[in-house]
CSV table of C-alpha atoms in Angstrom, one decimal:
chain,number,residue,atom,x,y,z
A,743,MET,CA,22.2,21.6,22.3
A,744,ILE,CA,20.1,23.6,20.4
A,745,GLU,CA,22.0,23.3,17.1
A,746,ILE,CA,21.2,19.2,17.5
A,747,ALA,CA,17.3,19.8,17.9
A,748,LEU,CA,17.5,22.4,14.9
A,749,ILE,CA,19.1,19.6,12.8
A,750,ILE,CA,16.6,16.9,14.0
A,751,GLY,CA,13.7,19.4,13.2
A,752,PHE,CA,15.3,20.3,9.6
A,753,ALA,CA,15.4,16.7,8.9
A,754,CYS,CA,12.1,15.7,9.9
A,755,PHE,CA,10.3,18.5,8.0
A,756,SER,CA,12.4,17.8,5.2
A,757,LEU,CA,11.2,14.1,5.0
A,758,ALA,CA,7.6,15.7,5.7
A,759,LEU,CA,7.8,17.6,2.5
A,760,VAL,CA,9.4,14.6,0.7
A,761,LEU,CA,6.2,12.5,1.7
A,762,ASN,CA,3.9,15.5,0.7
A,763,LEU,CA,5.6,15.5,-2.8
A,764,TYR,CA,4.6,11.8,-3.2
A,765,ARG,CA,1.2,12.6,-2.4
A,766,LEU,CA,1.4,15.4,-4.9
A,767,ALA,CA,2.8,13.1,-7.6
A,768,LYS,CA,0.3,10.3,-7.1
A,769,GLY,CA,-2.7,11.9,-6.5
A,770,PRO,CA,-5.2,10.3,-6.9
A,771,GLY,CA,-8.0,13.3,-7.1
A,772,ILE,CA,-7.6,17.1,-7.7
A,773,ALA,CA,-8.5,17.8,-3.8
A,774,ASP,CA,-5.7,15.4,-2.7
A,775,ARG,CA,-3.1,17.2,-4.5
A,776,VAL,CA,-4.6,20.7,-3.5
A,777,LEU,CA,-4.2,19.2,0.2
A,778,ALA,CA,-0.8,18.2,-0.5
A,779,LEU,CA,0.2,21.6,-1.7
A,780,ASP,CA,-1.2,23.1,1.5
A,781,THR,CA,0.8,21.0,3.5
A,782,MET,CA,3.7,21.5,2.0
A,783,VAL,CA,3.0,25.2,2.7
A,784,ILE,CA,2.9,24.5,6.4
A,785,ASN,CA,6.0,22.5,6.4
A,786,GLY,CA,7.9,25.3,4.4
A,787,ILE,CA,6.6,27.8,7.0
A,788,ALA,CA,8.4,25.2,9.5
A,789,ILE,CA,11.7,25.2,7.7
A,790,LEU,CA,11.6,28.9,7.3
A,791,ILE,CA,11.4,29.5,11.2
A,792,LEU,CA,13.9,27.0,12.0
A,793,TYR,CA,16.2,28.5,9.2
A,794,GLY,CA,15.9,31.8,11.2
A,795,MET,CA,16.7,30.4,14.3
A,796,TRP,CA,19.7,28.7,12.9
A,797,GLU,CA,20.9,31.8,11.4
A,798,GLY,CA,20.2,34.1,14.4
A,799,THR,CA,18.1,36.3,12.8
A,800,ALA,CA,14.2,37.6,12.7
A,801,VAL,CA,14.2,38.3,9.4
A,802,TYR,CA,12.5,35.4,8.3
A,803,PHE,CA,9.4,35.9,10.1
A,804,GLU,CA,8.1,38.3,7.7
A,805,ALA,CA,8.5,35.7,4.9
A,806,ALA,CA,6.8,32.9,7.0
A,807,LEU,CA,3.9,35.4,7.3
A,808,LEU,CA,3.8,36.0,3.7
A,809,PHE,CA,4.0,32.3,3.0
A,810,ALA,CA,1.2,31.6,5.2
A,811,MET,CA,-0.9,34.2,3.8
A,812,VAL,CA,-0.3,33.1,-0.1
A,813,GLY,CA,-0.6,29.7,0.8
A,814,PHE,CA,-4.1,30.1,2.2
A,815,ILE,CA,-5.2,32.3,-0.6
A,816,SER,CA,-4.1,29.8,-2.9
A,817,THR,CA,-5.8,26.7,-1.5
A,818,VAL,CA,-9.2,28.9,-1.4
A,819,ALA,CA,-8.5,29.8,-5.0
A,820,TYR,CA,-7.8,26.1,-6.4
A,821,CYS,CA,-10.9,24.9,-4.2
A,822,LYS,CA,-13.1,27.7,-5.2
A,823,PHE,CA,-12.1,27.0,-9.1
A,824,ILE,CA,-13.0,23.4,-8.5
A,825,LEU,CA,-16.6,24.3,-6.9
A,826,ARG,CA,-17.5,27.0,-9.2
A,827,GLY,CA,-15.2,26.7,-12.2
A,828,ASP,CA,-14.3,30.5,-11.5
A,829,ILE,CA,-12.1,32.1,-8.6
A,830,ILE,CA,-14.0,35.6,-8.4
A,831,GLU,CA,-17.5,35.6,-9.5
B,5,MET,CA,18.4,29.4,33.7
B,6,THR,CA,19.7,29.5,30.3
B,7,LEU,CA,20.4,25.7,30.2
B,8,LEU,CA,16.9,25.4,31.3
B,9,ALA,CA,15.6,27.3,28.5
B,10,GLU,CA,17.8,25.7,26.0
B,11,ILE,CA,16.4,22.4,27.0
B,12,LEU,CA,12.8,23.6,26.8
B,13,VAL,CA,13.4,25.1,22.9
B,14,SER,CA,15.2,21.7,22.0
B,15,VAL,CA,12.4,19.5,23.3
B,16,LEU,CA,9.6,21.8,21.8
B,17,ILE,CA,11.7,21.7,18.3
B,18,VAL,CA,12.1,18.0,18.3
B,19,ALA,CA,8.3,17.4,19.4
B,20,ALA,CA,7.1,19.7,16.6
B,21,GLY,CA,9.2,17.9,14.1
B,22,PHE,CA,7.8,14.6,15.1
B,23,PHE,CA,4.3,15.9,14.7
B,24,GLY,CA,5.0,17.8,11.4
B,25,LEU,CA,6.3,14.1,10.3
B,26,VAL,CA,3.4,12.0,11.6
B,27,GLY,CA,0.9,14.5,9.7
B,28,SER,CA,2.9,14.2,6.6
B,29,TYR,CA,3.0,10.2,6.8
B,30,GLY,CA,-0.3,10.2,7.7
B,31,LEU,CA,-1.0,12.3,4.4
B,32,ALA,CA,0.8,9.8,2.4
B,33,LYS,CA,-0.4,6.7,4.1
B,34,LEU,CA,-4.2,7.1,4.6
B,35,PRO,CA,-6.7,5.7,2.2
B,36,ASP,CA,-9.1,8.4,1.2
B,37,LEU,CA,-9.4,12.1,1.1
B,38,MET,CA,-11.7,12.5,4.3
B,39,THR,CA,-9.1,10.6,6.2
B,40,ARG,CA,-6.3,12.3,4.9
B,41,LEU,CA,-7.8,15.7,5.5
B,42,HIS,CA,-7.3,14.8,9.5
B,43,ALA,CA,-3.5,13.9,9.5
B,44,PRO,CA,-1.9,17.5,8.3
B,45,THR,CA,-3.9,19.2,11.1
B,46,LYS,CA,-1.6,18.1,13.3
B,47,ALA,CA,1.2,19.2,11.3
B,48,SER,CA,-0.2,22.6,11.3
B,49,THR,CA,-1.3,23.1,14.9
B,50,LEU,CA,1.0,21.3,16.9
B,51,GLY,CA,4.1,21.2,14.6
B,52,ILE,CA,3.8,25.0,13.6
B,53,GLY,CA,2.6,25.7,17.0
B,54,GLY,CA,5.5,24.1,18.7
B,55,ILE,CA,8.4,25.7,16.5
B,56,LEU,CA,6.7,29.2,16.9
B,57,ILE,CA,6.6,28.8,21.0
B,58,ALA,CA,10.1,27.4,20.7
B,59,SER,CA,11.4,30.4,18.4
B,60,MET,CA,9.4,33.0,20.9
B,61,ILE,CA,11.3,31.5,24.0
B,62,TRP,CA,14.5,31.4,22.0
B,63,ALA,CA,14.1,34.9,20.8
B,64,LEU,CA,13.7,36.1,24.5
B,65,MET,CA,16.8,33.9,25.6
B,66,SER,CA,19.1,35.1,23.1
B,67,GLY,CA,18.5,38.9,23.8
B,68,HIS,CA,16.2,39.7,20.5
B,69,GLY,CA,13.6,40.6,23.1
B,70,PHE,CA,9.8,39.7,22.9
B,71,SER,CA,8.5,39.2,19.3
B,72,SER,CA,5.0,39.3,18.6
B,73,HIS,CA,5.3,37.9,14.8
B,74,GLU,CA,5.2,34.4,15.8
B,75,LEU,CA,1.8,35.0,17.7
B,76,LEU,CA,0.7,36.5,14.4
B,77,ILE,CA,1.7,33.5,12.3
B,78,THR,CA,0.2,31.2,14.8
B,79,LEU,CA,-3.2,33.1,14.9
B,80,PHE,CA,-3.2,33.3,11.4
B,81,ILE,CA,-2.8,29.5,10.6
B,82,PHE,CA,-5.2,28.5,13.5
B,83,LEU,CA,-7.7,30.9,11.8
B,84,THR,CA,-7.3,29.8,8.4
B,85,ALA,CA,-6.6,25.8,8.8
B,86,PRO,CA,-10.3,24.9,9.4
B,87,ILE,CA,-11.6,27.2,6.7
B,88,THR,CA,-9.0,25.3,4.3
B,89,ALA,CA,-10.2,22.0,5.5
B,90,ASN,CA,-14.0,23.0,4.8
B,91,PHE,CA,-13.2,24.0,1.4
B,92,LEU,CA,-11.2,20.7,0.7
B,93,ALA,CA,-14.1,18.7,1.8
B,94,LYS,CA,-16.8,20.5,0.0
B,95,SER,CA,-14.5,20.2,-3.3
B,96,HIS,CA,-13.9,16.9,-2.4
B,97,LEU,CA,-17.8,16.0,-2.0
B,98,HIS,CA,-18.7,18.1,-5.4
B,99,ARG,CA,-16.2,15.8,-7.4
B,100,ARG,CA,-17.5,12.5,-6.0
B,101,ILE,CA,-20.6,12.4,-8.2
B,102,GLU,CA,-21.3,8.8,-7.5
B,103,ARG,CA,-21.8,9.0,-3.6
B,104,ARG,CA,-24.7,11.9,-4.0
B,105,GLU,CA,-27.8,9.7,-3.1
B,106,SER,CA,-26.2,8.3,0.1
B,107,LEU,CA,-26.1,11.5,1.5
B,108,PRO,CA,-29.1,12.5,3.9
B,109,ALA,CA,-31.8,14.9,2.6
B,110,PRO,CA,-31.4,18.8,3.9
B,111,GLU,CA,-34.3,20.0,6.2
B,112,ASP,CA,-37.0,22.2,4.2
B,113,GLY,CA,-36.8,20.4,1.0
B,114,ALA,CA,-33.6,22.3,0.1
B,115,SER,CA,-30.6,20.6,-1.7
B,116,TRP,CA,-27.1,20.6,-0.8
B,117,ALA,CA,-25.6,24.1,-2.0
B,118,THR,CA,-22.4,22.4,-3.4
B,119,PHE,CA,-24.2,20.3,-5.8
B,120,GLU,CA,-26.3,23.0,-7.2
B,121,ALA,CA,-25.1,24.0,-10.7
B,122,PRO,CA,-24.2,27.9,-10.7
B,123,GLU,CA,-26.9,30.1,-12.6
B,124,ALA,CA,-26.3,30.9,-16.0
B,125,THR,CA,-24.9,34.7,-15.6
B,126,HIS,CA,-22.5,37.0,-17.9
B,127,ARG,CA,-18.9,36.5,-17.2
B,128,ASP,CA,-18.1,39.6,-15.4
B,129,GLU,CA,-21.9,39.9,-14.0
B,130,PRO,CA,-21.7,40.4,-10.0
B,131,SER,CA,-23.9,37.6,-8.6
B,132,SER,CA,-26.7,40.0,-6.8
B,133,ILE,CA,-27.2,41.6,-10.1
B,134,ALA,CA,-27.5,38.3,-12.0
B,135,ALA,CA,-29.9,37.2,-9.2
B,136,ALA,CA,-32.0,40.2,-9.9
B,137,ARG,CA,-32.0,39.8,-13.5
B,138,LEU,CA,-33.1,36.4,-13.5
B,139,ARG,CA,-36.0,37.4,-11.0
B,140,GLY,CA,-37.0,40.0,-13.4
B,141,GLU,CA,-37.2,37.5,-16.2
B,142,GLN,CA,-39.3,35.0,-14.2
B,143,GLU,CA,-41.9,37.6,-13.7
């Protein structure tokens, strides 16, 4: 039963990634693109954890944690650059 | 007991997938950035939260023991999502020059911090030293 649920979860989050890619390509503003990237990171974390359950290991949680951190830092850096023209003042 | 846990894990995964899909559909569908900002919060709270709870129950069930990594990820995402949304809204306001006049004036005659131009500083100068230098030039 869990296998079927995992396949449904993979399908949902993959479709979500495609929708984010559409928003990333279409824009229209810089902030929309940054938001699309941030949501892509969130969906990527979900797919990583689902894949860890699929494979039956706990190794992918470290990768998901790193993904969450790098995604947050990159979003804040992008926004800081839009706001101030500089990342570290 | 095992069947109950399996049902719970499956339901949580499917619900989380639904919320993740709804969040990204809203991101693609809604008309402007301030409305688009609220859609992916469903994906980041309910979607990720559901997946992580499912994964915790699954790890307990399949003999990996209780793991706290999931709680760490949930805590980190719950802490950082509002900060990210605030930064995105600020940068959106900053870029949307034509609507500046429609904002209400802040108290005490101050201005909106996001519209203030950065002070002219040397590139590698920390802002505290730059502020002291500018004060010295004024006096």
